[in-house]
Short mmCIF file of C-alpha atoms in Angstrom, two decimals:
data_model
loop_
_atom_site.label_atom_id
_atom_site.label_comp_id
_atom_site.label_asym_id
_atom_site.label_seq_id
_atom_site.Cartn_x
_atom_site.Cartn_y
_atom_site.Cartn_z
CA ALA A 23 -10.29 69.55 34.81
CA ARG A 24 -7.31 68.56 32.72
CA SER A 25 -3.88 68.94 34.30
CA ARG A 26 -1.44 71.24 32.53
CA THR A 27 1.55 69.50 30.97
CA VAL A 28 4.88 70.96 32.13
CA GLY A 29 7.34 68.91 30.09
CA GLU A 30 8.78 65.52 29.32
CA LEU A 31 12.14 63.76 29.33
CA LEU A 32 12.36 61.19 26.57
CA ALA A 33 14.58 58.13 26.74
CA PRO A 34 16.95 57.66 23.79
CA SER A 35 15.76 55.13 21.22
CA SER A 36 17.66 52.90 18.83
CA PRO A 37 16.50 50.90 15.77
CA PHE A 38 16.72 47.67 17.78
CA ASP A 39 14.87 48.83 20.87
CA LYS A 40 11.77 46.85 21.72
CA LYS A 41 9.02 48.05 24.01
CA CYS A 42 9.66 45.05 26.27
CA GLY A 43 12.37 45.92 28.77
CA ARG A 44 11.83 49.67 28.46
CA GLU A 45 9.48 49.87 31.45
CA ASN A 46 10.11 52.82 33.74
CA TRP A 47 9.46 51.25 37.13
CA THR A 48 10.68 54.12 39.25
CA VAL A 49 11.30 57.88 39.33
CA ALA A 50 12.62 59.90 42.28
CA PHE A 51 13.51 63.45 43.34
CA ALA A 52 16.42 64.29 45.65
CA PRO A 53 15.35 65.53 49.11
CA ASP A 54 16.84 68.97 48.43
CA GLY A 55 15.28 69.17 44.97
CA SER A 56 18.64 69.22 43.21
CA TYR A 57 18.32 66.06 41.11
CA LEU A 58 15.79 63.90 39.31
CA ALA A 59 16.51 60.22 38.65
CA TRP A 60 14.55 57.70 36.62
CA SER A 61 15.04 54.23 35.17
CA GLN A 62 15.22 54.38 31.38
CA GLY A 63 14.53 50.69 31.04
CA HIS A 64 16.92 47.77 30.79
CA ARG A 65 19.78 48.65 33.18
CA VAL A 66 20.21 52.40 32.73
CA VAL A 67 19.43 55.15 35.26
CA LYS A 68 19.53 58.80 34.26
CA LEU A 69 20.46 61.48 36.83
CA VAL A 70 19.62 65.05 35.78
CA PRO A 71 19.81 68.38 37.69
CA TRP A 72 16.18 69.36 38.28
CA ALA A 73 16.78 73.11 37.90
CA GLN A 74 18.17 72.47 34.43
CA CYS A 75 15.08 70.45 33.54
CA LEU A 76 12.76 73.27 34.59
CA SER A 77 14.85 75.75 32.63
CA ASN A 78 14.66 73.60 29.51
CA PHE A 79 10.92 73.15 29.93
CA SER A 80 10.38 76.91 30.05
CA LEU A 81 12.77 77.60 27.16
CA HIS A 82 11.66 74.89 24.78
CA GLY A 83 7.98 74.52 25.60
CA THR A 84 6.64 71.19 26.76
CA LYS A 85 9.07 68.92 24.92
CA ASN A 86 12.56 68.16 26.09
CA GLY A 87 14.71 65.57 24.38
CA ALA A 88 17.11 65.26 27.27
CA ASN A 89 19.57 63.34 25.14
CA SER A 90 19.67 65.60 22.10
CA ALA A 91 22.61 67.89 21.46
CA SER A 92 20.51 71.06 21.75
CA THR A 93 19.50 70.37 25.36
CA ARG A 94 22.45 68.33 26.59
CA LEU A 95 23.50 69.33 30.08
CA PRO A 96 27.09 70.33 30.83
CA ARG A 97 29.33 67.42 31.66
CA GLN A 98 31.47 67.34 34.76
CA SER A 99 35.13 68.07 34.06
CA SER A 100 36.61 67.54 37.52
CA GLU A 101 35.48 66.09 40.83
CA SER A 102 36.48 69.24 42.72
CA GLY A 103 33.63 71.23 41.23
CA ALA A 104 31.04 68.45 41.37
CA ARG A 105 29.11 69.83 44.31
CA ASN A 106 29.14 73.41 43.01
CA ARG A 107 27.94 72.56 39.53
CA PRO A 108 25.38 69.73 39.33
CA CYS A 109 25.96 67.55 36.28
CA GLU A 110 23.98 64.83 34.62
CA HIS A 111 25.07 61.20 34.87
CA VAL A 112 24.07 58.02 33.10
CA LEU A 113 24.47 55.03 35.41
CA ASP A 114 24.81 51.50 34.05
CA CYS A 115 23.57 49.35 36.93
CA GLY A 116 24.36 46.01 35.32
CA ASP A 117 20.79 44.65 35.57
CA ILE A 118 17.18 45.80 35.20
CA VAL A 119 16.44 48.61 37.68
CA TRP A 120 13.21 48.25 39.69
CA SER A 121 13.62 50.86 42.41
CA LEU A 122 15.38 54.14 43.23
CA ALA A 123 15.80 56.18 46.39
CA PHE A 124 17.79 59.28 47.32
CA GLY A 125 19.40 59.57 50.74
CA SER A 126 21.10 62.59 52.33
CA SER A 127 23.30 62.59 55.39
CA VAL A 128 23.14 64.50 58.67
CA PRO A 129 26.50 64.09 60.45
CA GLU A 130 24.93 64.34 63.92
CA LYS A 131 22.89 61.21 63.24
CA ARG A 132 25.28 58.50 64.38
CA SER A 133 25.33 54.91 63.22
CA ARG A 134 23.41 52.48 65.41
CA CYS A 135 26.46 50.24 65.34
CA VAL A 136 28.34 51.62 68.37
CA ASN A 137 31.31 49.25 68.39
CA ILE A 138 32.80 50.25 65.06
CA GLU A 139 35.61 52.81 65.34
CA TRP A 140 36.62 52.84 61.69
CA HIS A 141 34.46 53.20 58.60
CA ARG A 142 35.32 53.06 54.94
CA PHE A 143 32.96 55.96 54.22
CA LYS A 144 32.51 59.09 56.31
CA PHE A 145 29.42 60.78 54.97
CA GLY A 146 29.31 64.53 55.47
CA GLN A 147 26.61 67.20 55.44
CA ASP A 148 26.76 67.65 51.66
CA GLN A 149 26.59 63.95 50.84
CA LEU A 150 23.83 62.81 48.50
CA LEU A 151 23.43 59.13 47.67
CA LEU A 152 21.29 57.20 45.21
CA GLY A 153 20.24 53.61 45.88
CA THR A 154 19.24 51.39 42.95
CA GLY A 155 17.40 48.09 43.50
CA LEU A 156 18.05 45.52 40.80
CA ASN A 157 16.45 42.48 39.23
CA ASN A 158 19.17 40.15 40.58
CA GLY A 159 18.53 41.13 44.22
CA ARG A 160 21.48 43.51 44.54
CA ILE A 161 21.36 47.11 45.73
CA LYS A 162 23.94 49.52 44.36
CA ILE A 163 24.71 52.80 46.13
CA TRP A 164 26.03 55.71 44.03
CA ASP A 165 27.51 59.11 44.78
CA VAL A 166 25.09 61.47 43.03
CA TYR A 167 27.62 64.29 42.54
CA THR A 168 30.30 62.15 40.88
CA GLY A 169 28.28 59.24 39.48
CA LYS A 170 30.65 56.76 41.14
CA LEU A 171 29.60 53.42 42.57
CA LEU A 172 30.24 53.31 46.34
CA LEU A 173 28.64 50.13 47.66
CA ASN A 174 27.19 46.87 46.42
CA LEU A 175 24.72 45.41 48.93
CA MET A 176 24.05 41.71 48.43
CA ASP A 177 21.61 39.70 50.51
CA HIS A 178 18.24 39.60 48.79
CA THR A 179 17.58 36.53 46.64
CA GLU A 180 14.90 38.06 44.40
CA VAL A 181 13.98 41.37 42.74
CA VAL A 182 14.43 44.46 44.96
CA ARG A 183 11.04 46.01 44.29
CA ASP A 184 11.35 49.18 46.40
CA LEU A 185 13.82 51.24 48.42
CA THR A 186 13.32 54.01 50.97
CA PHE A 187 15.76 56.06 53.07
CA ALA A 188 14.84 57.29 56.54
CA PRO A 189 14.01 61.02 56.20
CA ASP A 190 16.00 61.93 59.34
CA GLY A 191 19.42 61.88 57.61
CA SER A 192 20.60 58.73 59.42
CA LEU A 193 21.18 56.97 56.07
CA ILE A 194 19.14 53.99 57.23
CA LEU A 195 17.94 52.24 54.07
CA VAL A 196 15.05 49.76 53.87
CA SER A 197 14.62 47.45 50.87
CA ALA A 198 11.50 45.50 49.89
CA SER A 199 11.89 42.36 47.80
CA ARG A 200 10.07 39.56 46.11
CA ASP A 201 11.89 37.21 48.47
CA LYS A 202 9.12 38.14 50.99
CA THR A 203 11.42 40.13 53.28
CA LEU A 204 12.36 43.71 54.12
CA ARG A 205 15.99 44.39 55.01
CA VAL A 206 17.37 47.31 56.98
CA TRP A 207 20.82 48.63 56.02
CA ASP A 208 23.01 51.17 57.82
CA LEU A 209 25.01 53.10 55.22
CA LYS A 210 26.90 54.97 57.94
CA ASP A 211 28.19 51.54 58.94
CA ASP A 212 29.46 50.93 55.39
CA GLY A 213 26.17 49.39 54.31
CA ASN A 214 26.04 46.58 56.86
CA MET A 215 22.65 44.90 57.15
CA MET A 216 21.09 45.50 60.56
CA LYS A 217 17.83 43.58 60.50
CA VAL A 218 15.55 41.37 58.42
CA LEU A 219 11.83 42.14 58.82
CA ARG A 220 9.74 39.03 58.23
CA GLY A 221 5.96 38.83 58.17
CA HIS A 222 4.91 38.98 54.54
CA GLN A 223 3.74 35.66 53.15
CA ASN A 224 4.28 36.73 49.56
CA TRP A 225 6.03 39.35 47.43
CA VAL A 226 6.70 42.73 49.05
CA TYR A 227 5.91 45.51 46.57
CA GLY A 228 6.69 48.71 48.43
CA CYS A 229 7.73 50.44 51.64
CA ALA A 230 7.69 53.98 53.02
CA PHE A 231 8.92 55.75 56.16
CA SER A 232 6.79 58.10 58.21
CA PRO A 233 8.18 61.68 58.24
CA ASP A 234 9.70 61.22 61.72
CA SER A 235 11.31 57.89 60.66
CA SER A 236 9.67 56.04 63.57
CA ILE A 237 7.23 53.93 61.53
CA LEU A 238 7.68 51.96 58.33
CA CYS A 239 4.78 50.85 56.15
CA SER A 240 5.24 47.86 53.85
CA VAL A 241 2.75 46.58 51.29
CA GLY A 242 2.62 43.43 49.24
CA ALA A 243 0.71 40.61 47.62
CA SER A 244 -2.22 38.90 49.35
CA LYS A 245 -3.75 42.24 50.49
CA ALA A 246 -0.86 42.90 52.90
CA VAL A 247 -0.39 46.29 54.58
CA PHE A 248 1.97 46.13 57.60
CA LEU A 249 3.23 48.84 59.96
CA TRP A 250 6.60 48.40 61.72
CA ASP A 251 8.13 50.09 64.75
CA MET A 252 11.59 51.11 63.49
CA ASP A 253 13.01 51.63 66.99
CA LYS A 254 12.31 48.03 68.03
CA TYR A 255 12.11 46.48 64.53
CA SER A 256 8.80 44.86 65.44
CA MET A 257 5.42 44.78 63.73
CA LEU A 258 2.94 47.31 65.08
CA ARG A 259 -0.21 46.21 63.27
CA LYS A 260 -1.74 44.93 60.08
CA LEU A 261 -4.18 47.15 58.18
CA GLU A 262 -7.05 45.16 56.68
CA GLY A 263 -9.42 46.40 53.98
CA HIS A 264 -7.94 45.85 50.50
CA HIS A 265 -9.19 42.99 48.29
CA ASN A 266 -6.15 42.42 46.07
CA ASP A 267 -2.38 42.97 46.01
CA VAL A 268 -1.28 46.30 47.50
CA VAL A 269 1.51 47.80 45.43
CA ALA A 270 2.33 51.29 46.75
CA CYS A 271 2.14 53.37 49.92
CA GLU A 272 3.12 56.82 51.16
CA PHE A 273 2.64 58.86 54.35
CA SER A 274 1.31 62.42 54.39
CA PRO A 275 3.86 65.15 55.24
CA ASP A 276 2.50 65.47 58.80
CA GLY A 277 2.55 61.69 59.34
CA ALA A 278 -1.14 61.63 60.28
CA LEU A 279 -2.32 59.84 57.13
CA LEU A 280 -1.22 56.90 55.00
CA ALA A 281 -2.24 56.30 51.37
CA THR A 282 -2.14 52.79 49.87
CA ALA A 283 -2.80 51.75 46.25
CA SER A 284 -4.06 48.33 45.24
CA TYR A 285 -5.00 46.18 42.26
CA ASP A 286 -8.54 46.18 43.73
CA THR A 287 -9.02 49.55 41.89
CA ARG A 288 -8.90 51.58 45.11
CA VAL A 289 -6.67 54.00 46.94
CA TYR A 290 -7.33 54.05 50.67
CA VAL A 291 -6.35 56.88 53.00
CA TRP A 292 -5.81 55.52 56.53
CA ASP A 293 -5.23 56.82 60.00
CA PRO A 294 -2.20 54.55 60.55
CA HIS A 295 -2.20 55.13 64.31
CA ILE A 296 -5.54 53.38 64.82
CA GLY A 297 -5.85 51.41 61.56
CA VAL A 298 -9.06 53.06 60.30
CA ILE A 299 -9.89 53.83 56.65
CA LEU A 300 -10.78 57.52 56.39
CA MET A 301 -11.18 57.92 52.61
CA GLU A 302 -11.64 55.68 49.58
CA PHE A 303 -10.73 56.82 46.06
CA GLY A 304 -12.26 54.46 43.51
CA HIS A 305 -11.04 54.02 39.92
CA LEU A 306 -13.89 51.81 38.70
CA PHE A 307 -17.61 52.61 38.97
CA PRO A 308 -19.54 50.93 40.30
CA ALA A 309 -16.83 49.67 42.65
CA PRO A 310 -16.15 45.93 42.16
CA THR A 311 -17.36 43.54 44.83
CA PRO A 312 -14.60 41.70 46.74
CA ILE A 313 -14.84 38.59 44.55
CA PHE A 314 -14.27 40.65 41.37
CA ALA A 315 -11.78 43.06 42.95
CA GLY A 316 -9.43 40.11 43.43
CA GLY A 317 -8.94 39.58 39.70
CA ALA A 318 -7.97 41.44 36.53
CA ASN A 319 -10.23 44.43 35.89
CA ASP A 320 -8.27 46.89 33.68
CA ARG A 321 -8.27 49.43 36.54
CA TRP A 322 -5.36 48.25 38.67
CA VAL A 323 -3.86 51.19 40.55
CA ARG A 324 -0.09 51.14 40.00
CA ALA A 325 1.19 54.05 42.08
CA VAL A 326 0.17 56.64 44.65
CA SER A 327 1.91 59.77 45.94
CA PHE A 328 1.08 62.29 48.65
CA SER A 329 1.44 65.98 47.80
CA HIS A 330 3.67 68.12 50.00
CA ASP A 331 0.73 70.34 50.90
CA GLY A 332 -0.88 67.33 52.59
CA LEU A 333 -4.10 68.11 50.75
CA HIS A 334 -3.74 66.19 47.48
CA VAL A 335 -3.04 62.60 46.47
CA ALA A 336 -2.02 61.49 42.97
CA SER A 337 -2.80 58.03 41.61
CA LEU A 338 -1.90 56.23 38.40
CA ALA A 339 -4.01 53.34 37.07
CA ASP A 340 -4.21 50.92 34.14
CA ASP A 341 -7.10 52.87 32.60
CA LYS A 342 -4.48 55.23 31.10
CA MET A 343 -5.24 58.08 33.48
CA VAL A 344 -3.40 60.06 36.14
CA ARG A 345 -5.71 61.46 38.79
CA PHE A 346 -5.31 64.19 41.41
CA TRP A 347 -7.57 63.89 44.46
CA ARG A 348 -8.28 66.17 47.41
CA ILE A 349 -8.32 64.22 50.65
CA ASP A 350 -11.69 65.76 51.54
CA GLU A 351 -13.45 65.05 48.20
CA GLU A 352 -14.61 61.79 46.63
CA HIS A 353 -13.94 62.71 43.00
CA PRO A 354 -10.69 63.73 41.27
CA VAL A 355 -10.05 67.46 40.94
CA GLN A 356 -7.79 67.03 37.89
CA VAL A 357 -6.94 64.24 35.45
CA ALA A 358 -4.35 63.64 32.72
CA PRO A 359 -3.86 60.90 30.10
CA LEU A 360 -0.90 58.49 30.34
CA ASN A 361 -0.47 55.12 28.63
CA ASN A 362 1.44 52.31 30.34
CA GLY A 363 2.28 54.41 33.40
CA LEU A 364 3.94 52.52 36.26
CA CYS A 365 5.21 55.08 38.78
CA CYS A 366 4.60 58.64 39.94
CA THR A 367 5.96 61.03 42.54
CA PHE A 368 5.68 64.71 43.45
CA SER A 369 8.65 67.03 43.14
CA THR A 370 10.30 68.15 46.37
CA ASP A 371 8.43 71.47 46.43
CA GLY A 372 5.17 69.77 45.41
CA SER A 373 4.65 71.89 42.29
CA VAL A 374 5.09 69.11 39.72
CA LEU A 375 4.06 65.46 39.41
CA ALA A 376 6.45 63.16 37.53
CA ALA A 377 5.22 59.86 36.07
CA GLY A 378 7.16 57.19 34.22
CA GLN A 379 6.18 55.48 30.99
CA ASP A 380 8.27 53.24 28.67
CA GLY A 381 11.60 54.66 29.82
CA SER A 382 10.50 58.31 29.63
CA VAL A 383 9.15 60.75 32.24
CA TYR A 384 6.20 63.12 31.88
CA PHE A 385 5.43 66.10 34.11
CA TRP A 386 2.22 67.90 35.09
CA ALA A 387 1.54 70.98 37.17
CA THR A 388 -0.15 69.97 40.41
CA PRO A 389 -3.47 71.46 41.57
CA ARG A 390 -3.14 74.76 43.40
CA GLN A 391 -6.07 75.24 45.74
CA VAL A 392 -6.58 77.25 48.90
CA PRO A 393 -6.63 74.80 51.84
CA SER A 394 -9.67 74.82 54.07
CA LEU A 395 -9.55 76.04 57.65
CA GLN A 396 -10.20 72.43 58.63
CA HIS A 397 -7.08 71.25 56.83
CA LEU A 398 -4.92 74.02 58.34
CA CYS A 399 -6.14 73.18 61.86
CA ARG A 400 -5.36 69.52 61.32
CA LEU A 401 -1.88 70.26 59.99
CA ALA A 402 -1.06 72.49 62.96
CA VAL A 403 -2.06 69.85 65.51
CA ARG A 404 -1.10 66.64 63.75
CA ARG A 405 2.49 67.72 63.15
CA VAL A 406 3.10 67.42 66.89
CA LEU A 407 0.44 65.02 68.20
CA PRO A 408 -0.45 61.46 67.09
CA THR A 409 -4.02 60.20 67.19
CA SER A 410 -3.74 58.77 70.69
CA GLN A 411 -2.67 62.12 72.15
CA VAL A 412 -5.24 64.11 70.16
CA LYS A 413 -8.00 61.91 71.59
CA ASN A 414 -6.85 62.73 75.14
CA LEU A 415 -7.03 66.50 74.67
CA PRO A 416 -9.56 68.26 76.97
CA ILE A 417 -11.72 69.46 74.07
CA PRO A 418 -15.24 68.60 72.83
CA CYS A 419 -15.74 65.21 71.14
CA LYS A 420 -16.69 66.80 67.81
CA VAL A 421 -13.48 68.80 67.74
CA VAL A 422 -11.49 65.60 68.43
CA GLU A 423 -13.22 63.86 65.51
CA PHE A 424 -12.54 66.94 63.37
CA LEU A 425 -8.80 66.84 64.16
CA CYS A 426 -8.60 63.07 63.64
CA TYR A 427 -9.96 63.33 60.05
CA GLN A 428 -13.17 61.54 61.09
CA ILE A 429 -15.57 64.34 60.09
#
């Protein structure tokens, strides 16, 4: 089935614009669903209130020139009303933007740095930050409501390929870089770097927190998929199975599953707690043998995203297609065309998938299907019990396999 197009946000063009440099490497939704951010290519990031986007989509059909006069969003006139009236912002980051991440604060989550009595920034309940990872290795932190630059984090020596905030509101930020390291920053401690995670032997492409913020997954070149304990900052395990660079990863909303996307034309769905592959979504048929999966094949998978219903996974590949998969079926349930797509993510409520292409963003309605009783049972148990505890429950073996996604 073809996915229904919801709308699009087109980057402004000029007579001198070339396609090179207009790549949209990243798109992100705020945790509360208030804002959408995407890289328009070169060094520009656009921040737009998501409710206004949806309103424009419904009013003007499927097209939305976000920079035209007819659909221009209201500009902010004073900082005092910034939080009451979301406004669009255009951020000039000073260098090519490779990664974006929103972070929101929970005041009760204290900084891990216990000896600091004074901080430059005191982030409150209504604070919303945007991190931008740049080509020169810097990370810039912006106030979403005002569009002001707050912090400039400098320690990476190569491209910052991905950013992710801990979902627990602690404002712990992890960055993945081509300098083969991951770095952990504490924004409640004015952005001080807490730890360097070393283990990758080559470029690090992506990273993602588990929903409870206890585990970090990082993926990179040379087939690397690593899991880290974020309480001890130590490596938990390596997941082995891909045959080429792994470029994207994301946990399911209940934390029981992990999806990884690779240039070997596959998306794997893992049980991260025991390191077992549960599902394989192939983008080339027949599937390439390991020796061919390690090279160019015109089916490289560029991005993967887990739906908020825990039932669907979206993938984006070089064959100019976006695919929606059910985690219990081997074939896509919906597809959509997209040339030169590089990134995709679900909206906060899971109703829309956004994908970036040449500085613009395109949106599709996500599949709406009734979840099976099996899926509902798994969700109910796996939200509170990891694999190790499920396997110790005094229930029949078949029911254990059922709850561990192994049937």
